[in-house]
Amino acid sequence: MPAAVSQNPSLESLTSAFPLTFPVPTPTTHHDLVSTKDLHREEDLLRNPFSFRHWWTAIQNVKEASATEQKTEGPSDLSPDVAALLGPLSSPAARKSLQRQVYLYEAALAQFPGSFKLWKSYLQTRMSFVLGKRIQKKKAGGRKKFPEMREALEDEKEDLEQWEGGLDGVVGWEEWKLLIATFERALMWLPRMPRLWLLYLSIFNHPFCPPQVSHTHARRTFDRALRTLPPSLHGRIWARYLLWAEAKGGATTVAVYRRYLAVDPSVTERYTAILLAPSNPDPRPLEAAKLLLSLARKASRGEYTSPEGKSPYQLLGEFLDVVEQYAEEVGMDVPDTIDSNDKIAKAAEEDAAASRQPAESASVDGKLIRFAGPAVSTKDGKLIPPYDEDEDPRSPRKLNVEDIVRKDGLDVYKDQAGRLWTGLATFWIKRGEFDRAKLTFEKGLASVLTIRDFTQIFDAYAEFSESLISALMESLANPDEDEDEEDVKETEKELDTKMKEFEELMDRRPFLVNDVLLRRNPNDVQEWEKRVALWGENDEKVAETYTEALAIINPRRATANFHRLYINYAKFYEEGGTKGEAEADLDSARRIFDSATKVNFKTVDELAEVWCEWAEMEIRHENYDEAIRVMQRAAVVPKNTKVNYFDHALPVQARLFKSLKLWSFYVDLEESLGTVESTKAVYDKILDLRIANAQIIVNYASFLEENKYYEESFKVYERGTELFTFPVSFEIWNIYLAKFIKRYGGSKIERARDLFEQALEKCPPKHCKPIFLMYATYEEEHGLAKRAMSIYDRATNAVADEDKFEIFTIYIAKATSNYGLPATRPIYERALEVLPDKQTAEMCLRFASMERKLGEIDRARAIYAHASQFCDPRVHPKFWQEWNNFEIETGSEDTFREMLRIKRSVQAQFNTEASYLAAQMAAKQNGQEAEQEAAAPADAMAAAERQAAGGAKAPAFVSAKQNTNVRVEAAEERPAAAQGNEDEIHISDDED
């Protein structure tokens, strides 16, 4: 019976109960191992010692009996704390069960020492009594056969064994030793079984594992497993080995990871994270930085692919983060950095000098010789880079961060210059080297090529300056006790200096931005102009900027308006500087213009504008003769005038003589300052070079007309009509004919007629209408009416189709006024033959109206009948209404029936799907409701008959509802007709 009060035995009394399994318990040493009930089993095993099945059955039976006995055992008399120390062996039944099972397992293994099944079961049994009950985890899905180590570490971390309880490592030290000895015996018999090794290694992760075992012995066991198992199984061992090393931390982690990285560098990023983890009491930033630098370089060469998908720049960015965070531990100080930079520069010069040396001859006395260079290391057919101490994590030498950022960052990732420069400057700031940081910021601002990088560096620079100023102001506000007046004055002086530097930095910002844009594109003319504007009234700097811009810009690659730089530079001297206070220096301006005329601009127009601006400058200063001489120089015509104006292979100076812009300005100058003869000479040169446009022709003729040279102006018009084709010559003919008629009127009729005939000879139909109308008007005013009528008649054939209706209308009106209405009949008849169908109907209505005026009722009716074939009743209701009114006023019952019959036949003719839809659209546009839109009849003729009948008779197959609607519509139509004319005779449409 358990005691009523829990006992609290001492540590000695607890440890004295162990070991339980050494020596191996037997019935001779432990009389209670075998009871009378077990005699039958013992005899059976003695009779069949080599039967594995008998041994396995006996072991399982003992396990089941022991489990049942432990369940029926009463509560323990030990306190909970003591029971927790003893774990699974806290009860006597459990201890006895362990001894019984060990006895059987040992006896069985004596017969079957090479049985994996028996050894595994034995080890798991002993582990359950020492480590406690294992917690089984639910797994979703299978595992990859050969996962990457990064994935294997994650999977293994999730699958690490966990136990409930367990024997304390101090109290049960003897039992822990025996468990380890059992594993060693098993591995002696089965050294190639990875499952046994994994079971053995799992005990080192137990929280109660004794320290004597879980450190050095565990590391040696991992090493023995790697030496014993084949390489194909090393991945499973390494996963547990690395996790165990991470748990131990310190030098163990470093040593184990370094060994593994020599084989597989894929977990380097994980290792660097461990080295810099906040939980790491001994961080190693230098080693982490060197590893990240090595990864970044390998990734940029294509020798390494990040398992986490990081790019080479991201790895370099992580290196920069480490450098910024641990500046003192990672980077060299300023003197060492300068010395290192000098050595690197000297080595680069030596390499350059060696590369410039002439190559040695490959033969001696005509015989080839073999050259052998220095030894080169290769791997898989690829060259291995030489040893670099910056990438060796074991080397204690610090890094030259400036050289690394320049070579591995700025030279490679030019689009990330802002981040790299700010990172380098932050490194110096963290080291307290403020002057070096300022120098770094200035170098960065002077080298970046994008506004984004400039903004990043400038903002960091400004923030750094503000923080310095704030720190100095704070030190002045709260001085230390040991500071004297001299220190305070020195601080104030330094503060003033920093404030001044900060203000200068803010003032320099527009210039720095402009520098960035000019470095990105030195041929950007607009940015150079902004640069000039930034200097404001500083004439010296403005002139220096213009000179620098003109020296740097490549004319063939310059942006738009490069010539404006020369023009503005010349104006700068012409106006006496930006303020205009100095005297005008025309000589300097002329020299600038003269140098501009020798520049091979992109386009001829730019060079022409330079010449024009030069001449305008001379005009502004009343040097008129000089202006004309300038234009004469520009407009020199070479002997070979067969030069293609658009041939960009030739310089613009060779094509300048064909610039219309230049000649236009020249001729304007001659008109204003020269004589009539000199102006005519310039105009003639333009025409001879065949570069004139219509405006030049008009201007030339107008100039001659103003100076009373009428005949010569008409000759110019004629030359223009020869130079140009329609439609350009159409405008020239219009002006020419109008000027000629205005000048001579009817005094030179034959010449005017010849001009009109020449104009109409090659005139296309769409442009000849105004000329015909002008011609006919001229004949009416100064010639014969008969000729005017013949011109109108010609026009009806010559003009475009869309203009014929208007010409016929004018023709008919003129014929009516000259010869009366009967004379228009042949014109009408011809119009009906010529005009398109849409316009024929309108012309027929006018023709019929004319015949009604003449009393020719039958002729009018025949015209209506002729026009009806072009008029769909649903689209042209106006025509049918007019014919209806005509028959009511002048017709009879028979003629009215004939009109209705024609209407029905025409409607049936037009009643196709396309015309029906067109009619519906036209009806909607006119605001009319289409009553039969909902259901189109299957028979088109039946629908036409029903619509023509007005719904009086409905087909027998139409539904009652639809039939009712038709009757209602018919009923509504009759009163409407009655209201229209009460005396009208109602004639049914079906009585014909």
Short mmCIF file of N, CA and C in Angstrom, two decimals, residues 188-241:
data_model
loop_
_atom_site.label_atom_id
_atom_site.label_comp_id
_atom_site.label_asym_id
_atom_site.label_seq_id
_atom_site.Cartn_x
_atom_site.Cartn_y
_atom_site.Cartn_z
N MET A 188 27.82 -1.71 -34.09
CA MET A 188 28.94 -2.60 -34.34
C MET A 188 28.51 -3.77 -35.22
N TRP A 189 27.28 -4.25 -34.98
CA TRP A 189 26.77 -5.36 -35.78
C TRP A 189 26.18 -4.87 -37.12
N LEU A 190 25.54 -3.70 -37.11
CA LEU A 190 24.85 -3.21 -38.33
C LEU A 190 25.32 -1.78 -38.63
N PRO A 191 26.54 -1.57 -39.06
CA PRO A 191 27.05 -0.20 -39.24
C PRO A 191 26.48 0.50 -40.47
N ARG A 192 25.90 -0.18 -41.41
CA ARG A 192 25.43 0.42 -42.66
C ARG A 192 23.93 0.72 -42.66
N MET A 193 23.30 0.60 -41.51
CA MET A 193 21.86 0.82 -41.43
C MET A 193 21.58 2.27 -41.05
N PRO A 194 21.13 3.12 -42.02
CA PRO A 194 20.92 4.54 -41.70
C PRO A 194 19.81 4.76 -40.67
N ARG A 195 18.85 3.85 -40.62
CA ARG A 195 17.75 4.03 -39.67
C ARG A 195 18.26 3.95 -38.24
N LEU A 196 19.20 3.06 -37.97
CA LEU A 196 19.77 2.95 -36.62
C LEU A 196 20.58 4.19 -36.28
N TRP A 197 21.33 4.71 -37.27
CA TRP A 197 22.09 5.94 -37.03
C TRP A 197 21.14 7.10 -36.71
N LEU A 198 20.04 7.20 -37.44
CA LEU A 198 19.10 8.30 -37.19
C LEU A 198 18.47 8.18 -35.81
N LEU A 199 18.16 6.91 -35.38
CA LEU A 199 17.63 6.73 -34.02
C LEU A 199 18.66 7.15 -32.98
N TYR A 200 19.90 6.77 -33.24
CA TYR A 200 20.97 7.11 -32.31
C TYR A 200 21.13 8.63 -32.23
N LEU A 201 21.14 9.30 -33.37
CA LEU A 201 21.35 10.75 -33.39
C LEU A 201 20.18 11.51 -32.80
N SER A 202 19.00 10.91 -32.84
CA SER A 202 17.81 11.63 -32.33
C SER A 202 17.87 11.84 -30.83
N ILE A 203 18.63 10.95 -30.09
CA ILE A 203 18.63 11.11 -28.63
C ILE A 203 19.40 12.35 -28.21
N PHE A 204 20.27 12.87 -29.10
CA PHE A 204 21.06 14.04 -28.72
C PHE A 204 20.23 15.31 -28.72
N ASN A 205 19.04 15.28 -29.31
CA ASN A 205 18.15 16.45 -29.30
C ASN A 205 17.18 16.42 -28.13
N HIS A 206 17.27 15.38 -27.29
CA HIS A 206 16.36 15.29 -26.15
C HIS A 206 16.73 16.35 -25.11
N PRO A 207 15.72 17.02 -24.54
CA PRO A 207 16.05 18.08 -23.56
C PRO A 207 16.75 17.56 -22.31
N PHE A 208 16.55 16.22 -21.94
CA PHE A 208 17.18 15.68 -20.74
C PHE A 208 18.49 14.96 -21.03
N CYS A 209 18.95 15.08 -22.28
CA CYS A 209 20.19 14.39 -22.64
C CYS A 209 21.34 14.96 -21.80
N PRO A 210 22.14 14.12 -21.16
CA PRO A 210 23.22 14.62 -20.30
C PRO A 210 24.24 15.43 -21.10
N PRO A 211 24.78 16.48 -20.53
CA PRO A 211 25.77 17.30 -21.24
C PRO A 211 27.00 16.51 -21.63
N GLN A 212 27.37 15.47 -20.85
CA GLN A 212 28.54 14.68 -21.20
C GLN A 212 28.37 13.97 -22.54
N VAL A 213 27.12 13.84 -22.97
CA VAL A 213 26.83 13.09 -24.19
C VAL A 213 26.44 14.02 -25.34
N SER A 214 25.72 15.07 -25.02
CA SER A 214 25.08 15.88 -26.07
C SER A 214 26.01 16.86 -26.75
N HIS A 215 27.28 16.92 -26.41
CA HIS A 215 28.20 17.85 -27.05
C HIS A 215 29.29 17.12 -27.83
N THR A 216 30.37 16.84 -27.20
CA THR A 216 31.50 16.24 -27.91
C THR A 216 31.15 14.86 -28.45
N HIS A 217 30.54 14.02 -27.60
CA HIS A 217 30.19 12.68 -28.06
C HIS A 217 29.21 12.74 -29.23
N ALA A 218 28.26 13.67 -29.13
CA ALA A 218 27.29 13.80 -30.22
C ALA A 218 28.00 14.22 -31.52
N ARG A 219 28.92 15.19 -31.46
CA ARG A 219 29.64 15.62 -32.66
C ARG A 219 30.44 14.49 -33.26
N ARG A 220 31.10 13.71 -32.40
CA ARG A 220 31.88 12.59 -32.91
C ARG A 220 30.99 11.51 -33.51
N THR A 221 29.81 11.35 -32.93
CA THR A 221 28.87 10.36 -33.47
C THR A 221 28.39 10.79 -34.86
N PHE A 222 28.08 12.07 -35.01
CA PHE A 222 27.70 12.58 -36.34
C PHE A 222 28.83 12.34 -37.34
N ASP A 223 30.05 12.60 -36.92
CA ASP A 223 31.19 12.42 -37.82
C ASP A 223 31.35 10.95 -38.20
N ARG A 224 31.19 10.04 -37.20
CA ARG A 224 31.30 8.61 -37.51
C ARG A 224 30.21 8.17 -38.47
N ALA A 225 29.01 8.73 -38.31
CA ALA A 225 27.92 8.38 -39.23
C ALA A 225 28.26 8.80 -40.66
N LEU A 226 28.84 9.99 -40.81
CA LEU A 226 29.22 10.45 -42.15
C LEU A 226 30.34 9.59 -42.74
N ARG A 227 31.26 9.15 -41.89
CA ARG A 227 32.35 8.31 -42.39
C ARG A 227 31.88 6.91 -42.73
N THR A 228 30.85 6.43 -42.03
CA THR A 228 30.42 5.04 -42.20
C THR A 228 29.44 4.88 -43.34
N LEU A 229 28.46 5.78 -43.42
CA LEU A 229 27.40 5.64 -44.43
C LEU A 229 27.90 6.09 -45.79
N PRO A 230 27.29 5.57 -46.84
CA PRO A 230 27.69 6.00 -48.20
C PRO A 230 27.28 7.45 -48.46
N PRO A 231 27.94 8.11 -49.43
CA PRO A 231 27.62 9.54 -49.68
C PRO A 231 26.17 9.81 -50.07
N SER A 232 25.52 8.84 -50.66
CA SER A 232 24.13 9.06 -51.06
C SER A 232 23.21 9.28 -49.87
N LEU A 233 23.63 8.84 -48.68
CA LEU A 233 22.81 8.99 -47.47
C LEU A 233 23.28 10.13 -46.59
N HIS A 234 24.30 10.85 -47.02
CA HIS A 234 24.84 11.92 -46.17
C HIS A 234 23.85 13.06 -45.98
N GLY A 235 22.98 13.28 -46.98
CA GLY A 235 22.05 14.39 -46.85
C GLY A 235 21.16 14.28 -45.64
N ARG A 236 20.73 13.04 -45.29
CA ARG A 236 19.85 12.85 -44.13
C ARG A 236 20.62 13.10 -42.84
N ILE A 237 21.90 12.73 -42.84
CA ILE A 237 22.70 12.96 -41.64
C ILE A 237 23.02 14.44 -41.48
N TRP A 238 23.39 15.10 -42.60
CA TRP A 238 23.76 16.51 -42.53
C TRP A 238 22.60 17.38 -42.07
N ALA A 239 21.38 17.04 -42.46
CA ALA A 239 20.23 17.84 -42.04
C ALA A 239 20.13 17.87 -40.52
N ARG A 240 20.26 16.68 -39.90
CA ARG A 240 20.20 16.63 -38.42
C ARG A 240 21.46 17.26 -37.80
N TYR A 241 22.58 17.05 -38.48
CA TYR A 241 23.84 17.59 -37.95
C TYR A 241 23.78 19.12 -37.90
#
